[in-house]
């Protein structure tokens, strides 16, 4: 409960206490600004040192390659060959360490973030802030997944209004645009996201925008039910499964100390993950082939003589790109994780 002085003497004592507290606050703030300046100098020093190390290691790597070309292995002594191999391994380790260091240093925004946010610094400089942002990103995806599922269910089974469909597609455009910005910030803070999954959201943004502009007509109604049913499955059901699989793997690996706090998709792989992955894969591939089915349907619609809308062809091409990217990227991830698991099994 706050103290409320009643007499002049009490007011005077309260004022003196406030003056002392104000002086301490000024000293603390002055120290804070000094530390900020020190941190800025240290950040600049670290960034310069890392850039210098990278440049020198690149030159050294080129020199080592030249040594191996000019002096083939039979002419190199066993000690020299081993020394070169050790140096190359150490260079690779240093390069990985530089990436970890740079995750805690300010860096220039990429082209996309620069266009959207300007030169605002989006680097989070402590692990707790990084984890909090990543956790908030996952919760954002989960909440929007539930909202989009309810919205698509309403449009599919309860109401058939073009204005409501347009609102749903507008929400999709906003959702995917927001994801691209948030993922760019995650990448700036050290998240290792496969390039296709980032590009996937750009394509999805474009596709949702095209669907938003598709005018009411016979062709739109022909594709509407298939599109909304696909959204129910892919955006609602499959993304819900993916969230729990990825978050479960990520939290367990983080607890084991094996993954970076900002990882989005789990690159590390353990044998205990196979149960969840093998359960998830049929749903993923079914969704991929549904995208192919959507593309084929739209290409067939484009061949109809009454087809006048350019949106039909654009949506068909977008779904085809999504299918090819998702299908082959998922196959690559599964193969990589399977090989990593086999290698670990051999070493046990």
PDB file of N, CA, C and O in Angstrom, residues 2 12-30:
ATOM      1  N   UNK A   2       0.590   2.231  -0.866  1.00  0.00           N
ATOM      2  CA  UNK A   2       1.410   3.422  -0.971  1.00  0.00           C
ATOM      3  C   UNK A   2       1.225   4.309   0.255  1.00  0.00           C
ATOM      4  O   UNK A   2       0.121   4.442   0.793  1.00  0.00           O
ATOM      5  N   UNK A  12       8.215  16.522   3.538  1.00  0.00           N
ATOM      6  CA  UNK A  12       9.625  16.842   3.369  1.00  0.00           C
ATOM      7  C   UNK A  12      10.471  15.580   3.368  1.00  0.00           C
ATOM      8  O   UNK A  12      11.386  15.429   2.540  1.00  0.00           O
ATOM      9  N   UNK A  13      10.176  14.654   4.321  1.00  0.00           N
ATOM     10  CA  UNK A  13      10.931  13.392   4.347  1.00  0.00           C
ATOM     11  C   UNK A  13      10.688  12.584   3.078  1.00  0.00           C
ATOM     12  O   UNK A  13      11.611  11.972   2.531  1.00  0.00           O
ATOM     13  N   UNK A  14       9.455  12.584   2.601  1.00  0.00           N
ATOM     14  CA  UNK A  14       9.140  11.852   1.372  1.00  0.00           C
ATOM     15  C   UNK A  14       9.897  12.448   0.178  1.00  0.00           C
ATOM     16  O   UNK A  14      10.413  11.723  -0.679  1.00  0.00           O
ATOM     17  N   UNK A  15       9.969  13.767   0.133  1.00  0.00           N
ATOM     18  CA  UNK A  15      10.711  14.424  -0.947  1.00  0.00           C
ATOM     19  C   UNK A  15      12.190  14.079  -0.895  1.00  0.00           C
ATOM     20  O   UNK A  15      12.813  13.818  -1.931  1.00  0.00           O
ATOM     21  N   UNK A  16      12.790  14.073   0.299  1.00  0.00           N
ATOM     22  CA  UNK A  16      14.201  13.704   0.447  1.00  0.00           C
ATOM     23  C   UNK A  16      14.445  12.267   0.015  1.00  0.00           C
ATOM     24  O   UNK A  16      15.446  11.962  -0.648  1.00  0.00           O
ATOM     25  N   UNK A  17      13.522  11.372   0.382  1.00  0.00           N
ATOM     26  CA  UNK A  17      13.662   9.971  -0.056  1.00  0.00           C
ATOM     27  C   UNK A  17      13.570   9.860  -1.574  1.00  0.00           C
ATOM     28  O   UNK A  17      14.324   9.101  -2.208  1.00  0.00           O
ATOM     29  N   UNK A  18      12.641  10.625  -2.156  1.00  0.00           N
ATOM     30  CA  UNK A  18      12.509  10.604  -3.613  1.00  0.00           C
ATOM     31  C   UNK A  18      13.752  11.153  -4.291  1.00  0.00           C
ATOM     32  O   UNK A  18      14.167  10.650  -5.350  1.00  0.00           O
ATOM     33  N   UNK A  19      14.367  12.183  -3.707  1.00  0.00           N
ATOM     34  CA  UNK A  19      15.590  12.737  -4.279  1.00  0.00           C
ATOM     35  C   UNK A  19      16.715  11.714  -4.250  1.00  0.00           C
ATOM     36  O   UNK A  19      17.460  11.559  -5.224  1.00  0.00           O
ATOM     37  N   UNK A  20      16.863  10.990  -3.147  1.00  0.00           N
ATOM     38  CA  UNK A  20      17.902   9.959  -3.053  1.00  0.00           C
ATOM     39  C   UNK A  20      17.644   8.848  -4.075  1.00  0.00           C
ATOM     40  O   UNK A  20      18.571   8.368  -4.745  1.00  0.00           O
ATOM     41  N   UNK A  21      16.397   8.447  -4.164  1.00  0.00           N
ATOM     42  CA  UNK A  21      16.054   7.388  -5.123  1.00  0.00           C
ATOM     43  C   UNK A  21      16.290   7.859  -6.558  1.00  0.00           C
ATOM     44  O   UNK A  21      16.746   7.092  -7.417  1.00  0.00           O
ATOM     45  N   UNK A  22      16.001   9.134  -6.814  1.00  0.00           N
ATOM     46  CA  UNK A  22      16.213   9.685  -8.152  1.00  0.00           C
ATOM     47  C   UNK A  22      17.701   9.692  -8.507  1.00  0.00           C
ATOM     48  O   UNK A  22      18.081   9.379  -9.646  1.00  0.00           O
ATOM     49  N   UNK A  23      18.555  10.037  -7.550  1.00  0.00           N
ATOM     50  CA  UNK A  23      20.000  10.032  -7.790  1.00  0.00           C
ATOM     51  C   UNK A  23      20.493   8.618  -8.084  1.00  0.00           C
ATOM     52  O   UNK A  23      21.308   8.406  -8.979  1.00  0.00           O
ATOM     53  N   UNK A  24      19.997   7.632  -7.326  1.00  0.00           N
ATOM     54  CA  UNK A  24      20.382   6.243  -7.595  1.00  0.00           C
ATOM     55  C   UNK A  24      19.906   5.801  -8.967  1.00  0.00           C
ATOM     56  O   UNK A  24      20.627   5.103  -9.683  1.00  0.00           O
ATOM     57  N   UNK A  25      18.695   6.228  -9.330  1.00  0.00           N
ATOM     58  CA  UNK A  25      18.174   5.875 -10.645  1.00  0.00           C
ATOM     59  C   UNK A  25      19.026   6.484 -11.750  1.00  0.00           C
ATOM     60  O   UNK A  25      19.317   5.830 -12.770  1.00  0.00           O
ATOM     61  N   UNK A  26      19.460   7.730 -11.586  1.00  0.00           N
ATOM     62  CA  UNK A  26      20.317   8.367 -12.581  1.00  0.00           C
ATOM     63  C   UNK A  26      21.645   7.632 -12.713  1.00  0.00           C
ATOM     64  O   UNK A  26      22.149   7.431 -13.818  1.00  0.00           O
ATOM     65  N   UNK A  27      22.237   7.233 -11.576  1.00  0.00           N
ATOM     66  CA  UNK A  27      23.494   6.488 -11.615  1.00  0.00           C
ATOM     67  C   UNK A  27      23.314   5.161 -12.327  1.00  0.00           C
ATOM     68  O   UNK A  27      24.162   4.743 -13.137  1.00  0.00           O
ATOM     69  N   UNK A  28      22.204   4.486 -12.027  1.00  0.00           N
ATOM     70  CA  UNK A  28      21.944   3.194 -12.685  1.00  0.00           C
ATOM     71  C   UNK A  28      21.757   3.371 -14.180  1.00  0.00           C
ATOM     72  O   UNK A  28      22.283   2.591 -14.985  1.00  0.00           O
ATOM     73  N   UNK A  29      21.028   4.413 -14.580  1.00  0.00           N
ATOM     74  CA  UNK A  29      20.789   4.649 -16.006  1.00  0.00           C
ATOM     75  C   UNK A  29      22.078   5.036 -16.714  1.00  0.00           C
ATOM     76  O   UNK A  29      22.321   4.629 -17.862  1.00  0.00           O
ATOM     77  N   UNK A  30      22.932   5.818 -16.033  1.00  0.00           N
ATOM     78  CA  UNK A  30      24.229   6.180 -16.615  1.00  0.00           C
ATOM     79  C   UNK A  30      25.088   4.942 -16.824  1.00  0.00           C
ATOM     80  O   UNK A  30      25.725   4.780 -17.877  1.00  0.00           O
TER      81      UNK A  30
END
